[in-house]
Coordinates of C-alpha atoms and ligand atoms in Angstrom, one line a residue:
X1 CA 10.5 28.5 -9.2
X2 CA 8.9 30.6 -12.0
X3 CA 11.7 32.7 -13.4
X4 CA 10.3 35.5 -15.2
X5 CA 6.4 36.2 -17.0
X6 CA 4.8 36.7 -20.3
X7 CA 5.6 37.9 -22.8
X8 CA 9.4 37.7 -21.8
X9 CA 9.0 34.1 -20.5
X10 CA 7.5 31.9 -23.1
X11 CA 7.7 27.7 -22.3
X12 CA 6.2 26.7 -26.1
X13 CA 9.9 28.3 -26.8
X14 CA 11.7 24.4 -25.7
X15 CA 9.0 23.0 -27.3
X16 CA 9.1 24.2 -30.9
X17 CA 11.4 21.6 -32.4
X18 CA 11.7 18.1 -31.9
X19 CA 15.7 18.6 -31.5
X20 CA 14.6 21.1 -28.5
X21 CA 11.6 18.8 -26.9
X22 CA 14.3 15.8 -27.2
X23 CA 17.3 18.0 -25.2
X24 CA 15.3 19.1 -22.6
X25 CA 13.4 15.7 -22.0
X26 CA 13.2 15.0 -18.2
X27 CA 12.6 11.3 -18.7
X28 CA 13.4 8.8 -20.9
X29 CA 12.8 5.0 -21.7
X30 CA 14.9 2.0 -23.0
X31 CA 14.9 -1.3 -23.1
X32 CA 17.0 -1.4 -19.5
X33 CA 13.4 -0.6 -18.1
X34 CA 12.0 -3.7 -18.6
X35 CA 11.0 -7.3 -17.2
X36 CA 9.1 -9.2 -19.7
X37 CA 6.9 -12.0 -18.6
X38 CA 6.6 -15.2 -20.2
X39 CA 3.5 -17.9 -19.6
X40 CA 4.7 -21.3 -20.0
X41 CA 2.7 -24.1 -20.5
X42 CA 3.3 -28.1 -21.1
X43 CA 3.6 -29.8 -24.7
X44 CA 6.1 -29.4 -27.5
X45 CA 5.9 -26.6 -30.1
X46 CA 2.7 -24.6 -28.5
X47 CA 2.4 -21.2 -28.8
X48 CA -0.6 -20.6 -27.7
X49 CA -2.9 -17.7 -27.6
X50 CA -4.5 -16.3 -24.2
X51 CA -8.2 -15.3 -25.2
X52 CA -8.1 -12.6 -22.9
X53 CA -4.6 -11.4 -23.6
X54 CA -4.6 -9.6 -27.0
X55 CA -0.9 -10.7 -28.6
X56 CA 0.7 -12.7 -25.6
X57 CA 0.8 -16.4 -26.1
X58 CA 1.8 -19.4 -23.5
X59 CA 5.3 -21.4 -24.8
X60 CA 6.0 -24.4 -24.2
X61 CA 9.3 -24.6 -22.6
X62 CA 10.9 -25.8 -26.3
X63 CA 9.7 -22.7 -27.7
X64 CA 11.0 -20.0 -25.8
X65 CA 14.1 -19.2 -27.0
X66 CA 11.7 -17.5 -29.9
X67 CA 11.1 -15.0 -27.1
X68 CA 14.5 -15.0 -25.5
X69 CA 16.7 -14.3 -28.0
X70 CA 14.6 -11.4 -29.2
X71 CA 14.6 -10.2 -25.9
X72 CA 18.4 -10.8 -25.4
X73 CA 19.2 -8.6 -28.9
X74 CA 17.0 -5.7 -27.5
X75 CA 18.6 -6.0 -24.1
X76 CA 15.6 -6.6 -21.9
X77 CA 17.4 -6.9 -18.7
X78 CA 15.4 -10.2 -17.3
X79 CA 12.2 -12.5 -17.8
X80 CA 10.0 -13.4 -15.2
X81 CA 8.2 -17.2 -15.7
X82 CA 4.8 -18.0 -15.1
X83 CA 3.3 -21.4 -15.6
X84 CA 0.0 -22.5 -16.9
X85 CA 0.4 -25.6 -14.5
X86 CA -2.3 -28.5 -15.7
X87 CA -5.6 -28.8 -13.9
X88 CA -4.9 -32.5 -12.7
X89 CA -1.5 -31.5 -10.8
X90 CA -3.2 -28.9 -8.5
X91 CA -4.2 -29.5 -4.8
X92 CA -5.1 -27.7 -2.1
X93 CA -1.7 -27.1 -0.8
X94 CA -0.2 -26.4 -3.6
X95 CA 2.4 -29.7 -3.3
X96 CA 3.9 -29.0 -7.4
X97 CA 5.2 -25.8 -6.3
X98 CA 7.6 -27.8 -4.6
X99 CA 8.3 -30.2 -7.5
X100 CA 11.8 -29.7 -9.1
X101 CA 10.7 -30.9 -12.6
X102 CA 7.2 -28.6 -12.7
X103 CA 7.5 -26.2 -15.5
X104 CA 9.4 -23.3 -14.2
X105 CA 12.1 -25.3 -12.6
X106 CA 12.4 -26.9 -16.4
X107 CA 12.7 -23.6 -17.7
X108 CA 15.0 -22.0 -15.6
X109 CA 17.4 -24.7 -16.0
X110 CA 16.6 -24.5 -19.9
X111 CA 17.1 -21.0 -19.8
X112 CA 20.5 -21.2 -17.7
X113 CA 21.9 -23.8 -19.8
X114 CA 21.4 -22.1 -22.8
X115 CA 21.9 -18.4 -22.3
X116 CA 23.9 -18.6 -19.1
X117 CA 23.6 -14.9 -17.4
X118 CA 23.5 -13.3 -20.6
X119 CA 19.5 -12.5 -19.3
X120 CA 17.9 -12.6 -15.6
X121 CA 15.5 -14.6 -14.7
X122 CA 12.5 -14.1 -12.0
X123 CA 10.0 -16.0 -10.5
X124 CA 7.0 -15.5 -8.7
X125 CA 6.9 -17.3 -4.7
X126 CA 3.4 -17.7 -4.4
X127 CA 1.4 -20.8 -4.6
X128 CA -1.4 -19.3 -6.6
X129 CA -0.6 -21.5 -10.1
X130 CA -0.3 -25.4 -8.1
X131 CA -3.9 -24.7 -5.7
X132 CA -6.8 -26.0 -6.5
X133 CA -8.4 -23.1 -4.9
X134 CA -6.0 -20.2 -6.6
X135 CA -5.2 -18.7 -3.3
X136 CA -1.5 -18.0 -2.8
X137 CA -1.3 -19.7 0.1
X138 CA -2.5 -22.5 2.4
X139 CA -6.5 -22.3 2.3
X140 CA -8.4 -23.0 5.9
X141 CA -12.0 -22.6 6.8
X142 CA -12.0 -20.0 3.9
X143 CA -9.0 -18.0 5.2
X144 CA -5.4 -17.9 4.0
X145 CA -3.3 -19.0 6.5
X146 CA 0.2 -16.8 7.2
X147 CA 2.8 -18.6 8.8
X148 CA 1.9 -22.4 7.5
X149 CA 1.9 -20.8 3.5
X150 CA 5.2 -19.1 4.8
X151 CA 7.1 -22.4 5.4
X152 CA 5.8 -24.2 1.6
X153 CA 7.3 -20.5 0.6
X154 CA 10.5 -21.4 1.7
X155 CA 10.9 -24.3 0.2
X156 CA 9.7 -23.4 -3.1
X157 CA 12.3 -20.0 -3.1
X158 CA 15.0 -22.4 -2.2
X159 CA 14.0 -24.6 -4.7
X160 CA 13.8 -22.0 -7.2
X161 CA 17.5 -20.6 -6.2
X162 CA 18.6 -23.9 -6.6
X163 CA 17.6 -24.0 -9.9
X164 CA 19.3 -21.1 -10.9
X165 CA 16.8 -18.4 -10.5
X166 CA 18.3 -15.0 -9.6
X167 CA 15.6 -13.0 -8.1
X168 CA 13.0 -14.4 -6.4
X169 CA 9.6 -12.3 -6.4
X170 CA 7.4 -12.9 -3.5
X171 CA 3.6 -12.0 -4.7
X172 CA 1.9 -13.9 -1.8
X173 CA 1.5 -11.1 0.4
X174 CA 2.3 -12.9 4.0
X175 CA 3.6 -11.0 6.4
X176 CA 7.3 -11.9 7.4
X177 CA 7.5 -14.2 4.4
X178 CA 10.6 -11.6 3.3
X179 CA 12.9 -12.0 6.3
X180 CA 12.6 -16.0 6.6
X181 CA 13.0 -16.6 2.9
X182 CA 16.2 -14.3 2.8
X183 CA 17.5 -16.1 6.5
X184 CA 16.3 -19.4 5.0
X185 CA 18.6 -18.3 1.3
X186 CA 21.4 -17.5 3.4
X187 CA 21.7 -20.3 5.7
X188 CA 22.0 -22.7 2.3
X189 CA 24.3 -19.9 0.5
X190 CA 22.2 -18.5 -1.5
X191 CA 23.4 -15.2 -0.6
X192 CA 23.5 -13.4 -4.1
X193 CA 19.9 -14.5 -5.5
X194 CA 18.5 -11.3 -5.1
X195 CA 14.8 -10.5 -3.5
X196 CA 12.5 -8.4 -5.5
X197 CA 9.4 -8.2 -2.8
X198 CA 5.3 -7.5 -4.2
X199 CA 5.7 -5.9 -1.5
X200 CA 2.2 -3.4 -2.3
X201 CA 0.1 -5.2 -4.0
X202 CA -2.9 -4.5 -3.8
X203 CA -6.4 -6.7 -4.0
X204 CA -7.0 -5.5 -8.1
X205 CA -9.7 -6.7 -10.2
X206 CA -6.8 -5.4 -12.7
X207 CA -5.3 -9.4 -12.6
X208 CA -8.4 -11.0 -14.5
X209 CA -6.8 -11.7 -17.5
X210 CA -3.2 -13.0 -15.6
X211 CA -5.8 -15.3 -14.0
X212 CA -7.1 -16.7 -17.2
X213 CA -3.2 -16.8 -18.6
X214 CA -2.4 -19.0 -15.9
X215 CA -5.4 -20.8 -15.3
X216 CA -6.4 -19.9 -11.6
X217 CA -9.9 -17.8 -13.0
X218 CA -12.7 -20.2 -13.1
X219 CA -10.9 -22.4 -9.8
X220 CA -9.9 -19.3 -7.2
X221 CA -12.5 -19.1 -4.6
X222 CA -13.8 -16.0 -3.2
X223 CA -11.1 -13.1 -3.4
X224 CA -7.7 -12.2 -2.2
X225 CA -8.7 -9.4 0.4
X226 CA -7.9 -10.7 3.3
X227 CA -3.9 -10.4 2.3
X228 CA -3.5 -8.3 -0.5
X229 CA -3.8 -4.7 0.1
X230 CA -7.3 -2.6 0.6
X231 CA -6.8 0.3 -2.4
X232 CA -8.6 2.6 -0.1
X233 CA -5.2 2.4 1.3
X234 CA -1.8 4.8 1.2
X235 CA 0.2 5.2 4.4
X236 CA -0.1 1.3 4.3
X237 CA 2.1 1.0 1.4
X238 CA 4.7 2.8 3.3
X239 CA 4.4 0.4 6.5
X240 CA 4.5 -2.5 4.0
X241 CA 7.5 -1.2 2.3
X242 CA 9.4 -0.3 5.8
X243 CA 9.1 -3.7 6.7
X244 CA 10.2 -5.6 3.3
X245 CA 13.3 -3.5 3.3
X246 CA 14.1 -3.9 7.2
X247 CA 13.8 -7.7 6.3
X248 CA 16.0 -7.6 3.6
X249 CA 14.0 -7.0 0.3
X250 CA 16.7 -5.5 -2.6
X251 CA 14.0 -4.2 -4.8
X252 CA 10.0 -3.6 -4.0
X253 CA 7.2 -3.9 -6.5
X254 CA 4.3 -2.0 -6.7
X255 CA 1.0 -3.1 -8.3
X256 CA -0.9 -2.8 -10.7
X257 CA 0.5 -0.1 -12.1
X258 CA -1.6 3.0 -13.4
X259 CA -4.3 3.4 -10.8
X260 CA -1.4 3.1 -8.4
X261 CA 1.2 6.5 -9.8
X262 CA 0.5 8.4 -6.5
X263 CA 1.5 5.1 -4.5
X264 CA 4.8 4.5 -6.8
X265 CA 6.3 8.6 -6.1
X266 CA 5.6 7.9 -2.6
X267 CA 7.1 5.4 -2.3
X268 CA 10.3 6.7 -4.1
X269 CA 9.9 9.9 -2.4
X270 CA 10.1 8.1 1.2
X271 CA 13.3 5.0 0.2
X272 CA 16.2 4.9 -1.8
X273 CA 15.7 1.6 -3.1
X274 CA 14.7 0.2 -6.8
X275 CA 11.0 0.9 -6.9
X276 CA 9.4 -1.2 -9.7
X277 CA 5.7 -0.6 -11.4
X278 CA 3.7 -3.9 -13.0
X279 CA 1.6 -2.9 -15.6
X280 CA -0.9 -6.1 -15.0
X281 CA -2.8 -7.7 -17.4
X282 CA -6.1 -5.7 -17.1
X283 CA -4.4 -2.9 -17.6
X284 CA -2.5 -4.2 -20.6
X285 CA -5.9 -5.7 -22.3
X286 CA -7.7 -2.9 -21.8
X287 CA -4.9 -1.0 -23.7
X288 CA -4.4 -3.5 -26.2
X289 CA -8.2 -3.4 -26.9
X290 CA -8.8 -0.1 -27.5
X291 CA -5.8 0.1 -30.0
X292 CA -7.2 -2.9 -32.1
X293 CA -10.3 -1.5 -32.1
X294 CA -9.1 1.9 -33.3
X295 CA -10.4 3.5 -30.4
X296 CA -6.8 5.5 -29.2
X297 CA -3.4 5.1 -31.4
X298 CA -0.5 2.7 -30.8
X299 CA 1.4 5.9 -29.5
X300 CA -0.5 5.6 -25.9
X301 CA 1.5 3.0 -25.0
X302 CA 4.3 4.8 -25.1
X303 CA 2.4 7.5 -23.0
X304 CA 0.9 5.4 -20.9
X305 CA 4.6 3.4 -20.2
X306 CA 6.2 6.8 -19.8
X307 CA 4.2 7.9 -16.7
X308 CA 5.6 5.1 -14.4
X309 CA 9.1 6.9 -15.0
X310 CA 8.2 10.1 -14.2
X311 CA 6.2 8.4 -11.2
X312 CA 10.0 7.4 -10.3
X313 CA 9.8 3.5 -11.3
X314 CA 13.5 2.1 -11.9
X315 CA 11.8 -0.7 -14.2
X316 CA 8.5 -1.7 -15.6
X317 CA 6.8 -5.4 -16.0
X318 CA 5.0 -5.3 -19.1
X319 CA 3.8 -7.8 -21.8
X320 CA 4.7 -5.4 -24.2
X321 CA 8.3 -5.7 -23.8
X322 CA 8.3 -8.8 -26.0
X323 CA 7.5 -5.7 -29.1
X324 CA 9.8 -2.8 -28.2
X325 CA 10.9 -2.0 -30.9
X326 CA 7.5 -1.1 -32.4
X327 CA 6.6 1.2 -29.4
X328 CA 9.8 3.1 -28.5
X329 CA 11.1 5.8 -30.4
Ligands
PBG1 C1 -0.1 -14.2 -8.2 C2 0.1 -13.2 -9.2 C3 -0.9 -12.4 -9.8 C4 -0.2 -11.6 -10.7 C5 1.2 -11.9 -10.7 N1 1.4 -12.8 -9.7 C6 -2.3 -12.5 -9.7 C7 -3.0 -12.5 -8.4 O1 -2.5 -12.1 -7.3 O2 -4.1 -13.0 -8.4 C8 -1.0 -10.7 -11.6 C9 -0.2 -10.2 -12.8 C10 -1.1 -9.5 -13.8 O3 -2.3 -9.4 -13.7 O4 -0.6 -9.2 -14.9 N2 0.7 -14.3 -7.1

């Protein structure tokens, strides 16, 4: 590996002009990296702040072709929709997942009908917006329950694809949920809508602030470890990710992001497949917070972005890709 020594080999040599750092670069990051979420929320002309979110709002669906377009001119590949469904239309199963004019069936169709495929659009499977509970799935005796939550999954990803979602995004964490939603796809040809599995995610207290965005904080009982992943945990992440790709995952998430770098390379080390890195909300607050407050500069974003490349992530979720333009070079 090492080629010569000092003082004939000297590596501050690359490094003395920026023309020099820029050629010999080993990663680099554009626009083509990232998924940009959106909350949406009901009403007409809301842009509404997230108290725990530092610059992200929730649009109603009206307003977010503000968003779109921007994203659109700096050629953010996709969006991926969230709703901020109203208190009174949760229940315990979840039933307004499965309701073709809840908000993100309104704003995929809105988003279609307007914009066409000129942007991709992905949406969570998980029932963790519509319960009354917050759980993902189908609550019983305290527990989540696998193959019953499974079955609501289906319908809600073909109702989704329906709709004219292209990549479905399964964040519930059920085991199997993959190979029956992609059998259940195909079987109504819905062959092309892609599958972009969670498939390791683990059980983060890194989601506080998504919770808040989309209203599940103050109702989820209890916590999510009896599905989502123990972050003791590595070889699991491999097992998890043998089996989403075996039942037909196209892409695999990992998250959160930062605390989880080692589990990203893996990962990409071990499968040649699209590897993507979520940089979650508590990761992005606490970011966002020391910035406002002075504490690091704005250029740690960029830093802190730039390490799930060089981890080997094909594409990043982050609620800065709305601002691009003020954090790349
Ligand atoms: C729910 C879901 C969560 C996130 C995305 N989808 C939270 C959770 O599992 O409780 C978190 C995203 C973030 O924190 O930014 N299925």
């Amino acid at each position: 590996m090492i080629t010569g020594k000092y003082p004939n080999l000297r590596l501050r040599r690359n490094r003395k002009n920026s023309w020099s750092r820029r050629l010999v670069a080993e990663n680099n990051l554009s626009a083509n990296d990232f998924i940009l979420p959106i909350f949406l929320i009901e009403g007409k002309n809301k842009t509404q702040p997230i108290k725990s979110m530092p610059d992200v709002f929730r649009y109603s669906i009206d307003n977010i072709g503000k968003i779109i377009d921007r994203a659109i001119k700096n050629q953010v590949p996709m969006v991926a929709l969230f709703p901020n469904s109203s208190k009174k239309l949760k229940d315990n199963l979840g039933s307004e997942a499965l309701n073709e004019n809840n908000l993100v069936c309104r704003a995929i169709r809105y988003i279609k009908k307007r914009y066409k495929n000129k942007i991709g659009i992905m949406c969570d499977v998980a029932l963790d917006p519509y319960t009354s509970h917050g759980h993902d799935g189908i609550l019983k005796s305290g527990y989540v329950l696998n193959d019953e939550t499974i079955d609501i999954l289906i319908d809600q990803s073909l109702l989704q694809a329906e709709m004219g979602c292209d990549v479905l995004a399964p964040s519930d964490m059920m085991d199997g949920r993959i190979g029956k939603i992609r059998s259940a796809l195909d079987k109504k040809n819905f062959k092309n809508v892609q599958l972009l599995s969670y498939a390791v995610k683990y059980a983060s207290n890194f989601y506080g602030p998504f919770r808040d965005a989309v209203g599940s904080k103050t109702s989820l009982k209890g916590d999510k470890k009896t599905y989502q992943m123990d972050f003791k945990n590595n070889d699991e992440a491999l097992r998890e990710v043998a089996l989403d790709i075996k039942e037909g995952a196209d892409m695999v998430m990992v998250k959160p992001g930062l605390p989880y770098l080692d589990i990203i390379k893996t990962i990409k080390n071990n499968f040649k497949i699209p590897v993507f890195a979520y940089q979650v909300s508590g990761e992005y607050s606490m970011l966002a917070n020391a910035i406002n407050k002075k504490i690091i500069k704005k250029d740690a974003i960029y830093e802190n972005l730039m390490s799930f490349k060089r981890a080997g992530a094909n594409a990043i979720v982050s609620y800065y890709a709305d601002r691009l333009n003020e954090i790349l070079p």
